[in-house]
CSV table of C-alpha atoms and ligand atoms in Angstrom, one decimal:
chain,number,residue,atom,x,y,z
A,1,MET,CA,20.6,-9.6,42.0
A,2,GLU,CA,21.6,-12.8,40.2
A,3,THR,CA,23.0,-11.9,36.8
A,4,ILE,CA,21.5,-13.9,33.9
A,5,GLY,CA,23.7,-14.7,31.0
A,6,VAL,CA,22.0,-14.5,27.6
A,7,GLY,CA,22.8,-15.3,24.0
A,8,VAL,CA,21.3,-13.6,21.0
A,9,ILE,CA,20.6,-15.6,17.8
A,10,GLY,CA,20.1,-13.4,14.7
A,11,CYS,CA,21.9,-10.1,14.5
A,12,GLY,CA,19.8,-8.2,11.9
A,13,GLY,CA,17.7,-5.2,12.8
A,14,MET,CA,15.7,-6.7,15.6
A,15,GLY,CA,18.6,-8.8,17.0
A,16,ARG,CA,20.6,-5.7,17.4
A,17,SER,CA,17.7,-4.0,19.2
A,18,LEU,CA,17.2,-7.0,21.5
A,19,ALA,CA,20.9,-7.3,22.3
A,20,ASN,CA,21.4,-3.6,23.0
A,21,SER,CA,18.2,-3.5,25.1
A,22,ALA,CA,19.3,-6.6,27.1
A,23,HIS,CA,22.7,-5.0,27.6
A,24,ALA,CA,21.0,-2.0,29.1
A,25,VAL,CA,18.9,-4.0,31.6
A,26,GLU,CA,20.4,-4.5,35.1
A,27,GLY,CA,21.2,-8.1,35.9
A,28,ILE,CA,21.7,-9.3,32.3
A,29,GLU,CA,25.0,-10.1,30.6
A,30,VAL,CA,25.0,-10.6,26.9
A,31,ILE,CA,27.6,-13.3,26.6
A,32,CYS,CA,27.5,-14.4,22.9
A,33,VAL,CA,25.7,-13.4,19.7
A,34,SER,CA,25.3,-15.5,16.6
A,35,ASP,CA,24.5,-14.9,12.9
A,36,LEU,CA,25.2,-16.7,9.7
A,37,GLN,CA,26.5,-13.3,8.4
A,38,GLU,CA,29.8,-12.9,10.2
A,39,ALA,CA,30.0,-9.1,9.7
A,40,LEU,CA,26.8,-8.6,11.6
A,41,ALA,CA,27.7,-10.9,14.4
A,42,GLU,CA,31.2,-9.5,14.7
A,43,LYS,CA,30.0,-5.9,14.8
A,44,LEU,CA,27.4,-6.5,17.5
A,45,SER,CA,29.8,-8.6,19.6
A,46,THR,CA,32.3,-5.8,19.4
A,47,ASP,CA,29.8,-3.2,20.4
A,48,LEU,CA,28.7,-5.2,23.5
A,49,ASN,CA,32.0,-6.7,24.4
A,50,ALA,CA,30.6,-10.2,23.9
A,51,SER,CA,31.8,-13.1,21.8
A,52,TYR,CA,30.3,-14.3,18.5
A,53,VAL,CA,29.7,-17.6,16.7
A,54,LEU,CA,28.3,-18.4,13.2
A,55,ASP,CA,26.7,-21.6,14.3
A,56,TYR,CA,24.2,-21.1,17.1
A,57,HIS,CA,24.7,-24.6,18.4
A,58,GLU,CA,28.1,-23.4,19.7
A,59,LEU,CA,26.3,-20.7,21.6
A,60,LEU,CA,23.9,-23.2,23.1
A,61,ALA,CA,26.8,-25.3,24.4
A,62,ASP,CA,28.0,-22.4,26.6
A,63,ASP,CA,27.1,-23.1,30.2
A,64,ARG,CA,27.2,-19.5,31.1
A,65,ILE,CA,24.2,-18.8,28.9
A,66,ARG,CA,20.9,-19.5,30.6
A,67,ALA,CA,18.6,-17.8,28.1
A,68,VAL,CA,18.5,-17.1,24.4
A,69,LEU,CA,16.8,-14.2,22.5
A,70,ILE,CA,15.9,-15.4,19.0
A,71,ALA,CA,15.7,-12.8,16.2
A,72,ALA,CA,16.2,-15.0,13.2
A,73,PRO,CA,13.4,-15.0,10.5
A,74,PRO,CA,10.1,-16.5,11.6
A,75,PHE,CA,10.6,-19.9,9.8
A,76,MET,CA,13.8,-20.4,11.9
A,77,HIS,CA,12.2,-19.7,15.3
A,78,ALA,CA,10.9,-23.2,15.9
A,79,PRO,CA,14.1,-25.1,15.0
A,80,ILE,CA,16.3,-22.8,17.1
A,81,ALA,CA,13.8,-22.6,20.0
A,82,VAL,CA,13.5,-26.4,20.1
A,83,ASP,CA,17.3,-26.8,20.1
A,84,ALA,CA,17.7,-24.1,22.7
A,85,ALA,CA,15.1,-25.7,25.0
A,86,ASN,CA,16.7,-29.1,24.6
A,87,ALA,CA,20.0,-27.5,25.6
A,88,ALA,CA,18.1,-26.3,28.8
A,89,LYS,CA,18.1,-22.6,27.8
A,90,HIS,CA,15.1,-20.4,28.5
A,91,VAL,CA,13.6,-19.0,25.2
A,92,PHE,CA,12.5,-15.6,24.2
A,93,SER,CA,11.5,-15.7,20.5
A,94,GLU,CA,10.6,-12.8,18.4
A,95,LYS,CA,7.1,-12.6,16.9
A,96,PRO,CA,5.5,-14.1,15.0
A,97,MET,CA,6.0,-17.3,17.0
A,98,ALA,CA,6.3,-19.4,13.8
A,99,PRO,CA,4.5,-19.5,10.5
A,100,THR,CA,2.7,-22.8,11.3
A,101,LEU,CA,0.8,-24.2,14.3
A,102,SER,CA,2.8,-27.4,14.2
A,103,ASP,CA,6.0,-25.3,14.7
A,104,CYS,CA,4.3,-23.4,17.6
A,105,ASP,CA,3.3,-26.7,19.2
A,106,ALA,CA,6.8,-28.0,18.9
A,107,MET,CA,8.2,-24.9,20.7
A,108,ILE,CA,5.6,-25.2,23.5
A,109,ALA,CA,6.3,-29.0,23.9
A,110,ALA,CA,10.0,-28.5,23.9
A,111,ALA,CA,9.8,-25.8,26.6
A,112,GLU,CA,7.5,-27.9,28.7
A,113,GLU,CA,9.5,-31.1,28.4
A,114,ASN,CA,12.7,-29.3,29.4
A,115,GLY,CA,11.2,-27.2,32.1
A,116,VAL,CA,12.3,-23.9,30.6
A,117,LYS,CA,10.4,-20.6,30.1
A,118,LEU,CA,9.1,-19.7,26.7
A,119,THR,CA,7.9,-16.2,25.8
A,120,ILE,CA,7.2,-14.4,22.5
A,121,GLY,CA,8.2,-10.8,21.7
A,122,LEU,CA,4.7,-9.3,21.5
A,123,VAL,CA,6.3,-6.0,22.5
A,124,CYS,CA,3.2,-3.8,21.9
A,125,ARG,CA,1.9,-4.9,25.2
A,126,TYR,CA,4.5,-2.6,26.7
A,127,HIS,CA,3.8,0.4,24.4
A,128,ALA,CA,2.0,3.4,25.9
A,129,THR,CA,-1.0,3.5,23.6
A,130,HIS,CA,-1.6,-0.3,23.5
A,131,SER,CA,-1.3,-0.7,27.3
A,132,ALA,CA,-3.4,2.4,28.0
A,133,VAL,CA,-6.2,1.4,25.7
A,134,ARG,CA,-6.3,-2.1,27.0
A,135,GLY,CA,-6.2,-0.8,30.6
A,136,ILE,CA,-9.2,1.5,30.0
A,137,VAL,CA,-11.2,-1.4,28.5
A,138,GLN,CA,-10.3,-3.8,31.3
A,139,SER,CA,-11.1,-1.2,34.0
A,140,GLY,CA,-14.7,-1.4,32.9
A,141,GLU,CA,-15.3,2.4,33.1
A,142,LEU,CA,-16.9,2.3,29.7
A,143,GLY,CA,-18.7,-1.0,30.1
A,144,ALA,CA,-18.0,-4.1,28.0
A,145,PRO,CA,-16.2,-3.7,24.7
A,146,ALA,CA,-18.5,-4.1,21.6
A,147,CYS,CA,-16.4,-3.3,18.6
A,148,MET,CA,-12.6,-2.9,18.2
A,149,MET,CA,-11.1,-1.7,15.0
A,150,VAL,CA,-7.3,-1.4,14.3
A,151,HIS,CA,-5.6,-0.3,11.2
A,152,ARG,CA,-1.9,-0.6,10.4
A,153,ILE,CA,-1.5,0.4,6.8
A,154,GLY,CA,1.3,1.6,4.5
A,155,GLY,CA,2.9,1.2,1.1
A,156,PRO,CA,4.5,-1.8,-0.5
A,157,TRP,CA,7.9,-3.1,0.6
A,158,ARG,CA,10.1,-2.2,-2.3
A,159,SER,CA,13.3,-1.0,-0.6
A,160,GLY,CA,14.7,-0.3,2.8
A,161,GLY,CA,15.4,-2.5,5.8
A,162,SER,CA,12.2,-4.5,5.6
A,163,TYR,CA,12.8,-5.5,2.0
A,164,VAL,CA,14.6,-8.8,2.7
A,165,PRO,CA,13.8,-11.9,0.6
A,166,TRP,CA,12.4,-14.0,3.5
A,167,ARG,CA,9.8,-11.3,4.3
A,168,LEU,CA,8.2,-11.7,0.9
A,169,GLU,CA,7.6,-15.4,1.2
A,170,ARG,CA,4.6,-16.5,3.4
A,171,ALA,CA,6.2,-19.8,4.2
A,172,LYS,CA,9.2,-18.0,5.8
A,173,SER,CA,7.6,-14.9,7.3
A,174,GLY,CA,4.0,-15.9,7.8
A,175,GLY,CA,2.9,-13.1,5.5
A,176,SER,CA,2.1,-9.6,6.8
A,177,LEU,CA,-0.8,-10.9,9.0
A,178,MET,CA,2.0,-12.6,11.1
A,179,GLU,CA,5.1,-10.7,10.3
A,180,ILE,CA,3.6,-7.3,10.9
A,181,ASN,CA,0.1,-7.8,12.4
A,182,ALA,CA,1.1,-10.4,15.1
A,183,HIS,CA,1.2,-7.2,17.2
A,184,GLU,CA,-2.3,-6.0,16.3
A,185,ILE,CA,-3.9,-9.4,16.5
A,186,ASP,CA,-2.4,-9.9,19.9
A,187,PHE,CA,-3.5,-6.4,21.0
A,188,MET,CA,-7.1,-7.1,19.9
A,189,ARG,CA,-7.1,-10.5,21.7
A,190,TRP,CA,-5.4,-9.0,24.8
A,191,THR,CA,-8.0,-6.3,24.9
A,192,CYS,CA,-11.2,-8.2,24.0
A,193,GLY,CA,-10.4,-11.8,24.8
A,194,ASP,CA,-10.3,-15.1,22.8
A,195,VAL,CA,-11.5,-15.2,19.2
A,196,THR,CA,-14.0,-17.8,18.1
A,197,SER,CA,-14.1,-17.2,14.3
A,198,VAL,CA,-12.5,-15.1,11.6
A,199,TYR,CA,-14.1,-13.8,8.4
A,200,ALA,CA,-11.7,-12.0,6.0
A,201,ALA,CA,-11.5,-10.6,2.6
A,202,GLY,CA,-8.3,-9.7,0.9
A,203,GLY,CA,-6.3,-9.7,-2.3
A,204,GLN,CA,-3.0,-8.8,-4.0
A,205,TYR,CA,-3.2,-5.4,-5.8
A,206,VAL,CA,0.1,-3.5,-5.6
A,207,GLN,CA,2.9,-5.4,-3.9
A,208,GLU,CA,3.7,-8.0,-6.6
A,209,GLU,CA,7.0,-8.9,-4.9
A,210,SER,CA,5.3,-11.0,-2.2
A,211,ASP,CA,3.4,-14.3,-2.5
A,212,TYR,CA,0.5,-13.3,-0.1
A,213,PRO,CA,-2.3,-10.7,-0.1
A,214,ASP,CA,-1.2,-7.1,0.2
A,215,VAL,CA,-4.4,-6.0,1.8
A,216,VAL,CA,-6.7,-7.9,4.2
A,217,LEU,CA,-9.8,-6.9,6.1
A,218,ALA,CA,-10.2,-9.4,8.9
A,219,SER,CA,-13.2,-9.4,11.1
A,220,LEU,CA,-12.9,-11.2,14.4
A,221,GLN,CA,-15.7,-12.6,16.5
A,222,PHE,CA,-14.7,-12.6,20.2
A,223,ALA,CA,-16.0,-15.2,22.7
A,224,ASN,CA,-17.5,-12.4,24.8
A,225,GLY,CA,-19.7,-11.3,22.0
A,226,ALA,CA,-17.6,-8.3,20.8
A,227,ILE,CA,-16.6,-8.0,17.2
A,228,GLY,CA,-13.3,-6.7,15.7
A,229,LEU,CA,-11.9,-5.5,12.4
A,230,LEU,CA,-8.2,-5.5,11.5
A,231,HIS,CA,-7.2,-3.5,8.4
A,232,SER,CA,-3.8,-4.7,7.2
A,233,SER,CA,-2.4,-3.1,4.1
A,234,HIS,CA,0.6,-2.5,1.9
A,235,ILE,CA,-1.4,-0.7,-0.7
A,236,SER,CA,-1.9,2.6,1.2
A,237,ALA,CA,0.1,5.6,0.0
A,238,VAL,CA,-1.4,7.4,2.9
A,239,GLY,CA,-0.4,5.2,5.8
A,240,GLY,CA,-1.4,5.1,9.4
A,241,TYR,CA,-1.6,3.1,12.6
A,242,GLY,CA,-4.5,3.6,14.9
A,243,GLY,CA,-8.0,2.5,15.9
A,244,ARG,CA,-10.9,2.6,18.3
A,245,VAL,CA,-12.8,0.6,20.8
A,246,ASP,CA,-16.5,1.2,21.1
A,247,CYS,CA,-17.8,0.0,24.4
A,248,GLU,CA,-21.4,-0.2,25.7
A,249,GLY,CA,-20.9,3.0,27.7
A,250,GLY,CA,-18.6,5.0,25.4
A,251,SER,CA,-15.6,5.0,23.0
A,252,ILE,CA,-11.9,5.1,23.1
A,253,TYR,CA,-10.4,6.6,19.9
A,254,PHE,CA,-6.7,6.6,19.1
A,255,PRO,CA,-6.3,7.9,15.6
A,256,GLN,CA,-2.5,7.7,15.8
A,257,THR,CA,-0.6,5.2,17.9
A,258,TRP,CA,2.6,7.1,18.2
A,259,GLY,CA,4.2,10.4,17.6
A,260,GLY,CA,4.0,14.1,18.2
A,261,ASN,CA,0.8,15.3,19.7
A,262,ALA,CA,-1.1,12.1,19.3
A,263,THR,CA,-3.9,11.6,21.9
A,264,ILE,CA,-6.2,8.9,23.1
A,265,GLN,CA,-9.8,10.2,23.3
A,266,ILE,CA,-12.1,8.7,25.9
A,267,LYS,CA,-15.7,9.7,25.6
A,268,PRO,CA,-18.6,8.2,27.6
A,269,PHE,CA,-22.2,8.6,26.4
A,270,GLU,CA,-23.0,10.2,29.7
A,271,GLY,CA,-20.7,12.8,31.3
A,272,GLU,CA,-17.4,14.4,30.4
A,273,GLY,CA,-14.8,12.9,28.1
A,274,ARG,CA,-11.1,13.2,28.5
A,275,GLN,CA,-8.0,13.1,26.3
A,276,ILE,CA,-4.6,11.6,27.2
A,277,LYS,CA,-1.6,12.8,25.3
A,278,ILE,CA,0.3,9.7,24.4
A,279,SER,CA,3.7,11.2,25.1
A,280,ASP,CA,2.6,11.9,28.6
A,281,ILE,CA,2.1,8.2,29.4
A,282,GLU,CA,5.2,7.0,31.2
A,283,VAL,CA,6.3,3.5,30.2
A,284,PRO,CA,9.8,2.0,30.4
A,285,PRO,CA,11.5,1.5,27.0
A,286,PRO,CA,9.3,-1.4,25.7
A,287,VAL,CA,12.0,-3.7,24.3
A,288,GLN,CA,14.0,-3.4,27.5
A,289,GLU,CA,10.8,-4.0,29.5
A,290,GLU,CA,9.8,-7.2,27.7
A,291,ILE,CA,13.3,-8.6,28.2
A,292,ARG,CA,13.4,-7.5,31.9
A,293,VAL,CA,10.1,-9.2,32.5
A,294,PHE,CA,11.3,-12.4,30.8
A,295,VAL,CA,14.5,-12.5,32.9
A,296,ASP,CA,12.5,-11.8,36.1
A,297,ALA,CA,10.4,-14.8,35.3
A,298,ILE,CA,13.5,-16.9,35.1
A,299,ARG,CA,14.9,-15.5,38.3
A,300,ASN,CA,11.7,-15.9,40.2
A,301,ASP,CA,10.6,-19.2,38.5
A,302,THR,CA,7.3,-17.7,37.6
A,303,PRO,CA,5.4,-18.0,34.2
A,304,PRO,CA,6.3,-15.2,31.8
A,305,PRO,CA,3.3,-12.8,31.3
A,306,ILE,CA,3.3,-13.5,27.5
A,307,THR,CA,3.2,-17.3,27.0
A,308,GLY,CA,3.7,-19.6,24.1
A,309,LEU,CA,-0.1,-20.0,24.0
A,310,ASP,CA,-0.5,-16.3,23.4
A,311,GLY,CA,2.0,-16.4,20.5
A,312,ARG,CA,0.2,-19.5,19.1
A,313,ALA,CA,-3.2,-17.8,19.3
A,314,ALA,CA,-2.0,-14.8,17.2
A,315,VAL,CA,-0.6,-17.3,14.6
A,316,GLU,CA,-3.9,-19.2,14.6
A,317,ILE,CA,-6.0,-16.1,14.0
A,318,ALA,CA,-3.7,-15.0,11.1
A,319,LEU,CA,-3.9,-18.5,9.6
A,320,ALA,CA,-7.7,-18.4,9.9
A,321,ALA,CA,-7.8,-15.1,8.2
A,322,TYR,CA,-5.7,-16.4,5.3
A,323,GLN,CA,-8.0,-19.4,5.0
A,324,SER,CA,-11.0,-17.2,5.0
A,325,VAL,CA,-9.6,-15.0,2.2
A,326,GLU,CA,-9.0,-18.1,0.2
A,327,SER,CA,-12.4,-19.8,0.8
A,328,GLY,CA,-14.6,-16.8,1.1
A,329,GLN,CA,-16.2,-18.4,4.2
A,330,PRO,CA,-16.0,-17.6,7.9
A,331,VAL,CA,-13.5,-19.9,9.6
A,332,PRO,CA,-14.3,-21.1,13.2
A,333,LEU,CA,-11.6,-21.5,15.8
A,334,PRO,CA,-9.8,-23.6,16.9
A,335,LEU,CA,-8.4,-24.6,13.6
B,401,NAD,N1,9.1,-6.7,17.8
B,401,NAD,C1,9.2,-5.9,16.7
B,401,NAD,O1,8.7,-4.8,16.7
B,401,NAD,C2,10.0,-6.4,15.6
B,401,NAD,C3,10.6,-5.5,14.7
B,401,NAD,C4,11.3,-6.1,13.6
B,401,NAD,C5,11.5,-7.4,13.5
B,401,NAD,N2,10.9,-8.3,14.4
B,401,NAD,C6,11.1,-9.7,14.3
B,401,NAD,O2,12.5,-10.1,14.5
B,401,NAD,C7,12.8,-11.2,13.6
B,401,NAD,C8,14.0,-10.8,12.7
B,401,NAD,O3,13.6,-9.7,12.0
B,401,NAD,P1,14.7,-8.7,11.4
B,401,NAD,O4,14.0,-7.5,10.9
B,401,NAD,O5,15.8,-8.5,12.4
B,401,NAD,O6,15.3,-9.5,10.2
B,401,NAD,P2,16.7,-9.5,9.5
B,401,NAD,O7,16.6,-10.2,8.2
B,401,NAD,O8,17.3,-8.1,9.6
B,401,NAD,O9,17.6,-10.3,10.5
B,401,NAD,C9,17.5,-11.7,10.7
B,401,NAD,C10,18.9,-12.2,10.9
B,401,NAD,O10,18.9,-13.6,11.3
B,401,NAD,C11,20.0,-14.2,10.7
B,401,NAD,N3,19.8,-15.7,10.7
B,401,NAD,C12,19.1,-16.4,9.9
B,401,NAD,N4,19.2,-17.7,10.1
B,401,NAD,C13,20.1,-17.8,11.2
B,401,NAD,C14,20.6,-18.9,11.9
B,401,NAD,N5,20.4,-20.1,11.7
B,401,NAD,N6,21.5,-18.6,13.0
B,401,NAD,C15,21.8,-17.3,13.3
B,401,NAD,N7,21.3,-16.2,12.6
B,401,NAD,C16,20.5,-16.5,11.6
B,401,NAD,C17,20.1,-13.6,9.3
B,401,NAD,O11,21.4,-13.8,8.8
B,401,NAD,C18,19.8,-12.1,9.6
B,401,NAD,O12,21.0,-11.4,9.9
B,401,NAD,C19,11.5,-11.5,12.8
B,401,NAD,O13,10.8,-12.6,13.5
B,401,NAD,C20,10.7,-10.2,12.9
B,401,NAD,O14,9.3,-10.4,12.8
B,401,NAD,C21,10.3,-7.8,15.5
């Protein structure tokens, strides 16, 4: 198998995860890592027996590197991705794709113009619960989906690894609807299809540190007639991550997405239901899998399964939700 050389840009929490995961995938060599913070880049490069640079442009000049994994903050995804594509590198960018649609469009255009692959790290597509729920809906065994609800709720960011300045600014992070809920928005769209309008309510109640709403209830109208509700919150002392899909012939209920004895319940109106223990669903390590699939697309010259347009669609839905919170009106798509 042809070995693909990769570079990793951004060596914070997710950059480390991407680099370690890439290192574990057969047929990938992590050649160089880059971060503005030398200590982070040096430590990761030592762990992986790679080199490091502070200026990512030096990494892009290395001919052995065919693809980059970008894990800088969201507002840096577009400038780095465009530079990488112009240097003929294939691009894997972390979610959210970018905080603005013009940045998303610049990334898509640069990849097209340079004939390189572009994918976005919407890794939940490789998680057990998300892929199982979507698979059951798509199989049609419960009929067409009518209503999908997902909640991902928790307390305010006041300390810990997530409490970094860029995450508190919407212009840099995209706000929680992008920085966190890019995953849930993509999950809902992946399961129920394209969204035609968004009607959202929200406000800022507890997390004063950020400059965006700390709770949003966003209702989505899907093109196929189904409806959806995303509950995004930093004001929930009792947190959780789960949801349900009610279809014309029955329901799928996943009160907890991960952990312990969590189950997915499948209950048709007619006949017996069943439960799937989530830990019994065998999936490869999700971050390794998203990278393996991306590198396979490079090797086979096929489109990556998650495209720039998928990343852009999640950004557009989040932007529409913020617009709707501000205007109090439903926001039709496309923006
Ligand atoms: N897929 C997931 O589940 C998941 C989880 C966490 C984070 N993320 C995403 O990963 C990205 C990074 O998040 P994080 O938690 O690792 O943040 P972080 O702040 O820990 O790390 C970001 C790093 O990027 C570096 N950086 C900034 N500008 C740079 C530049 N020009 N060149 C090189 N390095 C630069 C910073 O110095 C920092 O070390 C975000 O887009 C975030 O949404 C994804």
